[in-house]
Amino acid sequence: RPLSAVPAASSEPPAPLAADRLATPCERADVPVARPPAFPHTVFVGHNNCDTDSVMAAIGAAALYNGHPARCNQAVNAETRYLLDRFGEPVPPPANDPRFVGKNWGLVDTAELAQVPAGVVLGRLVAVVDHHGLGADSVSTAHPVHIDMRPWGSCATIVAYKFWEASEPLPRKVAPLLMAAILSDTLNLRSPTTTPADRYAAKHLAKVSGMNATEVQDLVRGMFRAKSDVSGLTPAQVISLDYKEYAMGAHRVGWGTAETVSPRQYVDQAPALNDALRAHRRRRGLDAIFFSAVDVLRMRSLLLVPSPAEQ
Amino acid sequence: RPLSAVPAASSEPPAPLAADRLATPCERADVPVARPPAFPHTVFVGHNNCDTDSVMAAIGAAALYNGHPARCNQAVNAETRYLLDRFGEPVPPPANDPRFVGKNWGLVDTAELAQVPAGVVLGRLVAVVDHHGLGADSVSTAHPVHIDMRPWGSCATIVAYKFWEASEPLPRKVAPLLMAAILSDTLNLRSPTTTPADRYAAKHLAKVSGMNATEVQDLVRGMFRAKSDVSGLTPAQVISLDYKEYAMGAHRVGWGTAETVSPRQYVDQAPALNDALRAHRRRRGLDAIFFSAVDVLRMRSLLLVPSPAEQ
C-alpha cells in the first residue's frame, strides 16, 4: 500500500462506524473456520436494572458458550417477562443466586463497574460482550479476558454475529429472543443508534425464527404494550423503572424515562409523578430531576418538569 | 438449561481460557456470513518500542479493514526488519508521519494509554485489537469503539482469526507476516502464553503462505538470529531494546530483556551491561533494575544482577 494512496487528511469527526458488507454463506470455501473458545461453567449476566437486551444477550451468550444465563438481582421488566412467556423461556436466576458461587463470569451489555450486579466476582471474569464502549469507569482485570465491544444498536446483535462468525448453529429457541432484544433496544430499528448490523441481524433472526414481517410487527406491538403497562405501579415505581443519575459539570441530575405506546397516561398522572420526582430529588440530594416518556409509535417525547429548578 | 444442570460450585481459579474447537470450513452452509465493518481511512498502529507482533498485526489489520499500517515512532527491531526484507514488505511509516494527520486510528497489540505512540488521536479511535487485557490504565473513549481482546499468545493470531471469522480471504502476502509474528511472540509456540488458537493460526498461515515445516523452522532460525545480533549496539542500547518499568508495591523496578540464540555474548559483556544498568537506574531513580537474556533455543534465561540492591 504505497503512502501516496492515502487520501488527503480531513478534519471531520470519526467516520460513521461500520456499514457492514454482507456476503453469501461459504463464499470462500478455502477459508478455515476457527471456532470460538468455550466458556463452560461460566455465568453470563447483564447490568443492574436489567432490560430486555441484557437478559436476552445473557441467554444467547450462555447458549453460544455452553454457560448459564443469569439476570440482574432486580425483577425483569414487563416487556422482558412478556417475551420470555411468549417463547416459553424461563426467567433466568439472579446473579446472586447461591448456586452461582464459585463460577466464572461473563458480562453482557455493560462493562461499567457501577453496573455490575452483586454476586459477580470480577477476579473470575472471563468475557465481556458489550455495545457501550470503554468508559473511564470500566471494569479492569489483572488477568487478560475476552472482550468484544462493538458500537451497534444492541448487545444481542453482537451475540448473533458471534454465532455466525464462529459458524455455530444459532438455536431456533434463541433466535426470537435475540431478535426481540434488538427490536427493543433500537425501538423497532428506528432509534438513531440503529446500525446496518442491527438490521441485518434482525432480518436473519426472523428467518431462523420462522417469523414473517407481519408476525414480527405483531410481536413488537405486544412488547411495546407490555412495556407501556404501568397500571398497578405507584408513581415512585414508575419513575424508577429506567432511571439513571449523571454528573453534569458541578450538578448532579437524575433522569427517569419510559417507553410507551400510550403517553396519555403520563399526562393524566403528571401531578402525582411530579410529587414523586420532587421527593426523589430531595432524598438523593440532586440539583435537578427529569422524567421523559418516549412515545415509541410517534417517535416523540414528553418531558415532566417538576419545579423551576429544572427549567 | 435447568439450573439443576449447573455443576457444583468450585473454588479453583478461572478455568484455563479457550481450548478452541476447530471445524472444517463451511460445515454449516445455512449460517449467514456477516462481514466485519470497514474502517477506511484508518491507520493501524501498535505500541511504543514496537516489536514484530505489533508491526505485523498493524499490517494485517490494515489489510483486513482497508486501512493503512503504521509502526511506532522508533525504528523497527532487527527481527522485524529481517522479516519485512525477506517478504518484500516495506517498513510502515511512523505514527507521527504528517500524512496521517486527520485520519482515524486503530490500536493493535496494546490498549495501554502509556503505550500509545505520539501522533495517535484517541478522539478519533475506532478500533482496538489486543491480547493483553484491560488494565486500569487502558484507553477510554467518550464514543463507543470496536474492541476485540483475546488472551492469546499474539495479537497476530487475533487478526488472522478476524479474517477467518469474516470469511475474508487472507492475502498470501500477509499470511507469512502474521505467521512470523505469532512465532516471534510465542517463542516458536513454546512460551507458556501459547494457546491452541496460536498453534491453529500458525499452522493455517503456513499453509496459506505455501511453506512446509522445514521452511518455517528455517524462517524461525533466521528471525532469532536477526534478533540476537546486537553487535554494533552500545550497552545502553542493548538494555533498552525491550525495556519496561513496573511498580512493585512501594518499589519502582526496571526490567530489560533480550531473546537470543547466542547467550554467550551477554555473559562476555556482563561488566559493561551492568555499568549501563546502574547508570540507567540512577538516571530513572529506580529502586532496582534487571536485565534478562532469554536463550530461545534452550528455553532458559540468564539474569544480570548489577548490585546488591537487586539480590
XYZ file of C-alpha atoms in Angstrom:
622
model
C 0.000 0.000 0.000
C 2.014 2.997 -1.148
C 1.525 6.031 1.037
C 0.670 8.147 -1.986
C -2.623 6.244 -1.965
C -3.530 7.616 1.477
C -6.426 10.022 0.875
C -5.881 13.615 1.895
C -6.250 14.278 5.600
C -9.598 15.645 6.666
C -10.825 17.209 9.870
C -14.274 15.656 10.060
C -15.127 13.563 13.126
C -14.587 9.783 13.073
C -16.328 8.224 10.087
C -19.725 6.672 10.790
C -18.871 3.224 12.045
C -19.458 0.059 10.173
C -21.517 -0.153 7.045
C -21.395 -3.908 7.217
C -20.647 -5.677 4.000
C -22.702 -8.785 3.520
C -21.726 -11.972 1.712
C -23.456 -15.173 0.814
C -22.598 -18.085 3.085
C -19.496 -20.059 2.238
C -18.458 -17.702 -0.485
C -14.862 -18.708 0.334
C -14.750 -22.439 0.818
C -10.950 -22.315 1.326
C -11.263 -20.232 4.491
C -10.790 -22.260 7.686
C -13.481 -21.972 10.323
C -11.946 -21.131 13.675
C -14.479 -21.788 16.375
C -14.749 -19.548 19.418
C -13.371 -20.513 22.803
C -15.678 -22.420 25.111
C -16.540 -20.902 28.483
C -18.012 -23.831 30.407
C -19.201 -23.276 33.959
C -19.476 -19.574 33.178
C -22.465 -17.419 34.122
C -23.452 -14.648 31.696
C -25.259 -11.650 33.137
C -26.187 -8.088 32.145
C -26.327 -4.800 34.006
C -28.179 -3.732 37.125
C -31.784 -2.663 36.480
C -31.890 -5.279 33.732
C -33.673 -4.639 30.457
C -34.655 -6.942 27.602
C -31.336 -6.608 25.758
C -29.280 -7.511 28.841
C -31.397 -10.573 29.657
C -31.627 -11.922 26.092
C -27.925 -11.275 25.379
C -27.112 -13.297 28.525
C -29.329 -16.161 27.329
C -27.712 -16.005 23.872
C -24.128 -15.873 25.150
C -24.811 -18.773 27.529
C -26.126 -20.807 24.573
C -23.094 -19.920 22.400
C -20.510 -20.679 25.078
C -22.228 -23.548 26.838
C -22.576 -21.488 30.027
C -25.501 -20.383 32.212
C -27.692 -17.279 31.831
C -28.487 -15.011 34.769
C -30.396 -11.776 35.184
C -29.642 -8.819 37.427
C -30.870 -9.099 41.007
C -33.988 -6.995 40.347
C -37.136 -8.403 38.728
C -37.244 -8.401 34.916
C -39.417 -5.688 33.401
C -42.876 -6.299 31.921
C -41.576 -6.359 28.339
C -38.911 -8.971 29.120
C -41.433 -11.084 31.029
C -43.881 -10.878 28.115
C -41.192 -12.134 25.706
C -39.959 -14.954 27.960
C -43.576 -16.100 28.460
C -44.322 -15.796 24.744
C -41.374 -18.027 23.749
C -41.536 -20.453 26.688
C -38.167 -19.489 28.158
C -37.821 -19.476 31.967
C -36.784 -16.248 33.725
C -33.038 -16.686 34.400
C -31.998 -16.791 38.066
C -30.497 -13.645 39.628
C -26.733 -13.095 39.652
C -26.597 -13.508 43.423
C -28.204 -16.966 43.285
C -26.178 -19.151 45.697
C -25.835 -21.825 43.022
C -23.574 -19.438 41.062
C -20.992 -19.094 43.855
C -17.568 -20.207 42.611
C -18.462 -19.975 38.914
C -16.653 -17.936 36.255
C -18.419 -14.833 34.926
C -19.193 -13.202 31.603
C -20.641 -9.696 31.409
C -23.051 -8.734 28.626
C -24.447 -5.308 27.721
C -22.175 -3.485 30.171
C -18.524 -3.062 31.103
C -19.218 -0.372 33.689
C -18.071 -1.193 37.201
C -21.082 0.530 38.786
C -23.472 -1.531 36.654
C -22.149 -4.973 37.641
C -24.722 -6.913 39.708
C -23.846 -8.127 43.205
C -22.692 -11.744 43.051
C -20.389 -11.252 40.059
C -16.738 -11.898 41.033
C -14.522 -9.765 38.788
C -11.494 -11.886 39.685
C -13.265 -14.718 37.831
C -14.311 -12.654 34.817
C -13.533 -14.460 31.541
C -15.531 -12.482 28.949
C -17.239 -9.154 28.227
C -19.628 -8.565 25.296
C -20.932 -5.015 25.175
C -22.151 -2.288 22.831
C -21.479 0.706 25.097
C -17.742 1.280 24.661
C -14.932 1.750 27.094
C -15.653 4.470 29.644
C -13.208 5.658 32.269
C -15.083 3.660 34.944
C -14.968 0.337 33.116
C -14.038 -2.940 34.740
C -10.335 -3.762 34.642
C -8.745 -7.091 35.417
C -5.303 -8.296 36.438
C -5.621 -11.239 34.016
C -6.398 -10.933 30.297
C -10.027 -11.663 29.357
C -12.021 -11.973 26.150
C -13.567 -8.583 25.395
C -15.777 -7.854 22.395
C -17.261 -4.376 22.139
C -18.947 -3.052 19.007
C -20.808 0.254 18.740
C -24.021 -1.315 17.479
C -27.646 -0.774 18.479
C -27.919 -3.722 20.846
C -25.760 -6.278 22.583
C -28.000 -9.017 21.146
C -26.771 -8.092 17.644
C -23.174 -8.762 18.696
C -24.150 -12.115 20.226
C -25.920 -13.110 16.978
C -22.842 -12.141 14.938
C -20.636 -14.196 17.245
C -22.697 -17.285 16.388
C -22.326 -16.554 12.669
C -18.637 -15.691 12.804
C -17.995 -18.998 14.552
C -20.247 -20.883 12.118
C -22.120 -22.123 15.179
C -25.759 -23.039 14.533
C -27.953 -20.486 16.290
C -30.614 -22.439 18.233
C -34.138 -21.843 16.937
C -35.254 -21.216 20.538
C -32.656 -18.437 20.976
C -33.276 -16.636 17.669
C -36.595 -14.895 18.533
C -35.224 -13.798 21.922
C -32.200 -12.094 20.328
C -34.402 -10.601 17.593
C -36.812 -9.156 20.164
C -33.887 -7.691 22.137
C -32.604 -5.915 19.014
C -36.091 -4.528 18.263
C -36.415 -3.442 21.908
C -33.058 -1.646 22.164
C -33.399 0.027 18.742
C -37.093 0.948 19.150
C -38.062 -1.309 16.236
C -34.914 -0.342 14.249
C -35.902 3.344 14.322
C -33.625 4.774 17.036
C -30.617 6.838 15.881
C -28.333 4.147 17.371
C -29.531 1.573 14.801
C -26.735 0.279 12.508
C -26.770 -1.872 9.351
C -25.554 -4.733 11.552
C -28.744 -4.494 13.662
C -30.964 -4.534 10.561
C -29.080 -7.492 9.112
C -29.200 -9.440 12.384
C -32.919 -8.746 12.989
C -33.770 -9.878 9.453
C -31.800 -13.112 9.672
C -33.015 -13.889 13.186
C -36.628 -13.522 11.974
C -35.816 -16.060 9.254
C -34.254 -18.510 11.730
C -37.301 -17.968 13.993
C -39.649 -18.764 11.130
C -41.477 -15.424 11.539
C -42.710 -13.288 8.651
C -42.789 -9.472 8.697
C -46.390 -9.312 9.971
C -45.654 -11.701 12.828
C -42.582 -9.658 13.777
C -44.608 -6.437 13.891
C -47.291 -8.182 15.975
C -44.540 -9.153 18.400
C -43.229 -5.583 18.536
C -46.723 -4.260 19.339
C -47.025 -6.840 22.110
C -43.625 -5.854 23.535
C -44.369 -2.155 23.463
C -47.807 -2.683 25.017
C -46.291 -4.789 27.813
C -43.602 -2.178 28.427
C -46.258 0.567 28.478
C -48.404 -1.060 31.108
C -47.632 0.799 34.318
C -51.048 0.221 35.852
C -50.649 -1.144 39.349
C -47.361 0.720 39.873
C -47.018 3.643 42.288
C -45.674 6.935 40.884
C -42.388 6.244 42.747
C -42.106 2.877 40.972
C -42.940 4.421 37.576
C -40.136 6.987 37.742
C -37.655 4.303 38.907
C -38.286 1.814 36.082
C -35.444 3.085 33.893
C -33.639 5.661 35.993
C -30.027 6.889 35.971
C -28.041 9.673 37.649
C -25.468 11.813 35.855
C -22.817 14.370 36.810
C -23.258 17.425 34.569
C -20.431 19.795 35.386
C -20.891 20.627 39.083
C -24.541 19.457 39.068
C -25.975 16.052 39.860
C -29.012 15.265 37.774
C -31.467 12.357 37.893
C -33.283 11.168 34.773
C -36.070 8.622 34.567
C -37.549 7.521 31.288
C -40.303 5.281 29.986
C -41.056 3.996 26.512
C -44.764 3.807 25.871
C -47.491 3.365 23.282
C -49.915 5.355 25.472
C -48.255 8.629 26.522
C -51.645 9.973 27.625
C -51.416 8.051 30.917
C -48.322 10.071 31.899
C -50.021 13.371 31.139
C -53.018 12.269 33.199
C -50.933 11.426 36.257
C -48.361 14.244 35.837
C -49.144 15.876 39.248
C -48.554 12.604 41.141
C -45.390 11.859 39.108
C -44.072 15.368 39.784
C -44.652 14.846 43.523
C -42.673 11.598 43.334
C -39.869 13.311 41.359
C -39.539 16.130 43.920
C -39.452 13.617 46.787
C -36.799 11.576 44.975
C -34.709 14.695 44.272
C -34.758 15.647 47.962
C -33.932 12.107 49.114
C -30.975 11.786 46.706
C -29.752 15.381 47.209
C -29.905 16.119 43.468
C -29.774 19.526 41.790
C -32.422 18.599 39.256
C -34.586 15.666 38.200
C -36.426 14.878 34.974
C -38.794 12.251 33.669
C -39.387 11.659 29.985
C -41.998 9.435 28.354
C -40.955 8.347 24.857
C -43.908 7.788 22.518
C -42.435 4.835 20.585
C -45.140 4.886 17.916
C -44.945 8.609 17.070
C -41.227 8.851 17.997
C -41.554 11.923 20.207
C -41.065 12.559 23.918
C -42.965 14.179 26.778
C -40.820 15.793 29.492
C -42.012 16.393 33.050
C -40.636 19.500 34.749
C -41.379 19.146 38.458
C -40.190 22.612 39.600
C -38.498 25.849 38.499
C -35.092 24.223 39.200
C -35.451 22.110 36.081
C -36.419 24.962 33.766
C -30.975 -25.142 30.712
C -32.417 -26.156 34.067
C -30.367 -24.906 36.989
C -30.100 -28.417 38.371
C -27.663 -28.986 35.499
C -25.287 -26.335 36.855
C -22.233 -28.250 38.094
C -21.339 -27.874 41.750
C -19.538 -24.664 42.623
C -15.784 -24.938 42.850
C -13.157 -22.634 44.260
C -10.435 -23.143 41.675
C -9.181 -20.056 39.792
C -10.747 -19.131 36.442
C -10.648 -22.066 34.056
C -7.781 -22.047 31.551
C -9.110 -19.881 28.767
C -10.164 -21.113 25.420
C -9.406 -24.567 24.188
C -10.525 -23.606 20.718
C -12.732 -26.067 18.966
C -11.940 -26.429 15.309
C -14.286 -27.224 12.466
C -13.946 -27.928 8.800
C -14.739 -24.921 6.594
C -18.363 -24.288 5.807
C -19.586 -27.089 7.990
C -22.844 -25.143 8.339
C -23.863 -23.909 4.918
C -27.089 -22.398 6.340
C -25.197 -19.923 8.522
C -25.145 -16.393 7.113
C -21.763 -14.739 6.762
C -21.774 -11.332 8.401
C -18.744 -9.437 7.233
C -16.872 -7.102 9.552
C -17.227 -3.344 9.449
C -14.920 -1.440 7.141
C -12.572 1.135 8.637
C -11.455 3.123 5.609
C -9.006 5.976 6.093
C -7.943 4.388 9.365
C -4.329 3.974 10.457
C -3.472 0.838 12.454
C -0.511 1.041 14.807
C 0.992 -0.904 17.712
C 2.717 0.103 20.928
C 5.753 2.263 21.608
C 9.065 0.399 21.300
C 7.452 -1.649 18.542
C 8.136 -5.361 18.181
C 7.381 -7.826 15.389
C 3.868 -8.670 16.639
C 2.829 -5.015 16.833
C 4.118 -4.197 13.320
C 2.729 -7.311 11.610
C -0.646 -7.057 13.408
C -0.877 -3.463 12.130
C -0.136 -4.609 8.566
C -2.711 -7.416 8.899
C -5.442 -5.214 10.389
C -4.870 -2.590 7.701
C -5.276 -5.295 5.032
C -8.451 -6.641 6.672
C -10.097 -3.252 7.135
C -8.785 -1.476 4.049
C -6.799 0.961 6.190
C -3.129 1.924 6.452
C -0.399 0.301 8.560
C 1.969 2.340 10.709
C 4.749 1.497 13.141
C 5.672 3.199 16.403
C 7.916 6.243 16.087
C 11.089 4.281 16.934
C 12.946 2.172 14.358
C 11.743 -1.407 13.927
C 13.985 -4.041 15.552
C 16.385 -6.259 13.627
C 13.994 -9.229 13.642
C 11.126 -7.187 12.201
C 13.404 -5.674 9.566
C 14.673 -9.148 8.613
C 11.089 -10.354 8.097
C 9.938 -7.311 6.131
C 13.005 -7.633 3.871
C 12.514 -11.377 3.500
C 8.904 -10.984 2.326
C 9.336 -7.784 0.317
C 7.098 -5.650 2.539
C 8.085 -2.000 3.071
C 8.676 -0.751 6.625
C 5.426 1.057 7.560
C 5.716 4.798 8.206
C 5.804 6.012 11.827
C 2.587 7.004 13.629
C 3.635 10.648 13.681
C 4.025 10.794 9.883
C 2.407 14.082 8.792
C 0.410 12.255 6.129
C -1.583 10.566 8.920
C -2.850 13.840 10.420
C -6.658 13.880 10.413
C -7.033 10.113 9.939
C -8.956 7.722 12.175
C -6.938 5.343 14.344
C -6.908 1.650 15.246
C -4.662 0.327 18.015
C -3.178 -3.167 17.793
C -1.251 -5.147 20.434
C -1.919 -2.577 23.158
C -4.752 -0.752 24.889
C -2.500 0.897 27.454
C -2.552 4.685 27.434
C 1.176 4.941 28.211
C 1.993 2.686 25.240
C 0.148 4.725 22.580
C 2.612 6.323 20.100
C 2.657 10.096 19.629
C 0.523 11.046 16.635
C -2.408 8.812 17.564
C -5.535 10.898 18.296
C -7.659 8.992 20.820
C -10.675 11.151 19.938
C -10.517 9.501 16.508
C -10.029 5.950 17.776
C -12.351 3.485 16.003
C -10.873 0.085 16.893
C -8.629 -1.784 19.343
C -7.328 -5.335 18.755
C -5.175 -6.580 21.617
C -4.088 -9.702 23.520
C -3.063 -8.014 26.786
C -6.378 -7.480 28.543
C -7.946 -4.486 30.188
C -5.663 -2.880 32.757
C -6.619 0.032 34.985
C -4.611 2.422 32.763
C -6.294 1.437 29.497
C -7.515 3.926 26.921
C -11.082 5.067 27.414
C -13.206 6.950 24.916
C -16.285 9.134 25.068
C -17.662 7.404 21.958
C -18.148 3.631 21.592
C -15.428 1.883 19.569
C -14.803 -1.645 18.263
C -12.708 -3.502 20.821
C -11.538 -7.095 20.434
C -9.291 -8.501 23.152
C -8.466 -12.173 23.483
C -5.953 -13.663 25.914
C -3.950 -15.429 23.212
C -0.211 -15.660 22.583
C -0.017 -12.915 19.976
C -2.094 -10.117 18.513
C -1.370 -11.523 15.039
C -3.377 -14.634 15.957
C -6.429 -12.477 16.666
C -6.014 -10.625 13.359
C -5.814 -13.957 11.485
C -8.983 -15.192 13.233
C -10.764 -11.970 12.305
C -10.104 -12.713 8.620
C -11.470 -16.231 9.036
C -14.485 -15.236 11.124
C -15.412 -12.722 8.443
C -14.776 -15.253 5.640
C -12.403 -12.677 4.183
C -9.632 -14.128 2.020
C -6.340 -13.638 3.840
C -3.877 -12.172 1.298
C -0.975 -14.511 0.517
C 1.408 -11.587 1.102
C 0.046 -11.021 4.634
C -0.015 -14.677 5.755
C 3.755 -15.189 6.336
C 3.994 -11.857 8.189
C 1.242 -12.841 10.643
C 2.710 -16.338 10.998
C 6.163 -14.935 11.797
C 4.633 -12.565 14.380
C 2.945 -15.488 16.140
C 6.200 -17.476 16.171
C 8.035 -14.399 17.458
C 5.620 -13.581 20.312
C 5.259 -17.215 21.403
C 8.977 -18.105 21.027
C 8.199 -20.629 18.285
C 4.981 -21.777 20.042
C 6.935 -22.774 23.170
C 6.242 -19.896 25.563
C 3.759 -20.535 28.393
C 1.439 -17.930 26.828
C 0.910 -20.124 23.732
C -2.742 -21.198 23.237
C -4.401 -23.701 20.879
C -5.563 -20.680 18.851
C -1.918 -19.678 18.216
C -0.995 -23.205 17.092
C -4.022 -23.389 14.819
C -3.367 -19.968 13.297
C 0.355 -20.609 12.731
C -0.396 -23.908 11.019
C -3.031 -22.458 8.695
C -0.970 -19.369 7.919
C 1.955 -21.600 6.899
C -0.420 -23.375 4.518
C -1.686 -20.096 3.020
C 1.969 -18.969 2.739
C 2.869 -22.154 0.869
C 5.611 -23.010 3.407
C 6.346 -26.514 4.700
C 7.545 -27.287 8.234
C 11.232 -27.159 7.289
C 10.842 -23.779 5.622
C 9.007 -22.437 8.681
C 11.792 -23.587 11.011
C 14.411 -22.042 8.671
C 12.483 -18.786 8.962
C 12.381 -19.041 12.755
C 16.152 -19.557 12.890
C 16.636 -16.514 10.657
C 14.333 -14.410 12.893
C 16.041 -15.472 16.098
C 19.495 -14.891 14.611
C 18.478 -11.398 13.440
C 17.012 -10.618 16.857
C 20.187 -11.895 18.558
C 22.524 -9.659 16.613
C 23.376 -6.825 19.000
C 26.825 -6.219 17.506
C 27.244 -2.527 16.788
C 24.961 -1.537 19.688
C 26.235 0.202 22.822
C 25.477 -1.468 26.195
C 22.928 1.327 26.853
C 21.163 0.477 23.573
C 21.218 -3.263 24.340
C 19.450 -2.890 27.704
C 16.853 -0.539 26.145
C 15.816 -2.805 23.258
C 12.889 -4.343 25.117
C 12.654 -2.435 28.396
C 9.707 -1.728 30.731
C 9.219 -0.225 34.197
C 6.911 -1.655 36.829
C 5.547 -0.592 40.218
C 6.025 -3.482 42.665
C 4.412 -2.460 45.920
C 6.267 0.686 47.008
C 9.236 -0.089 44.692
C 9.847 1.017 41.123
C 11.660 -1.602 39.130
C 13.138 -1.540 35.599
C 13.441 -4.686 33.501
C 15.174 -5.091 30.172
C 15.117 -8.335 28.249
C 16.574 -9.819 25.093
C 15.762 -13.008 23.256
C 18.830 -14.602 21.764
C 20.306 -17.692 20.155
C 23.772 -16.754 21.469
C 23.513 -16.011 25.220
C 27.328 -16.201 25.463
C 27.685 -12.630 24.150
C 25.745 -11.311 27.166
C 27.952 -13.205 29.610
C 31.025 -11.863 27.841
C 29.917 -8.245 28.120
C 28.237 -8.532 31.539
C 30.522 -5.925 33.237
C 29.700 -3.278 30.586
C 25.986 -4.149 30.681
C 25.968 -3.911 34.499
C 27.590 -0.461 34.271
C 24.838 0.605 31.852
C 22.135 -0.814 34.135
C 23.449 1.047 37.212
C 23.637 4.288 35.228
C 20.080 3.783 33.973
C 18.815 3.010 37.494
C 20.327 6.254 38.823
C 19.011 8.331 35.921
C 15.454 6.976 36.317
C 15.512 6.985 40.136
C 14.601 3.279 40.328
C 14.864 1.006 43.358
C 16.159 -1.899 41.296
C 16.959 -2.836 37.713
C 17.329 -6.186 35.971
C 18.315 -7.472 32.573
C 17.485 -10.964 31.376
C 18.708 -12.725 28.240
C 16.316 -15.482 27.151
C 18.046 -18.364 25.386
C 15.264 -19.117 22.880
C 16.832 -22.385 21.709
C 17.416 -23.928 25.149
C 14.448 -22.104 26.760
C 16.312 -20.792 29.775
C 17.265 -17.299 30.964
C 20.365 -15.504 32.178
C 19.761 -12.729 34.720
C 22.174 -9.854 35.299
C 22.358 -8.585 38.888
C 24.143 -5.240 38.734
C 24.404 -4.599 42.522
C 23.399 -5.856 45.988
C 20.100 -3.891 45.656
C 18.807 -6.473 43.177
C 19.720 -9.515 45.285
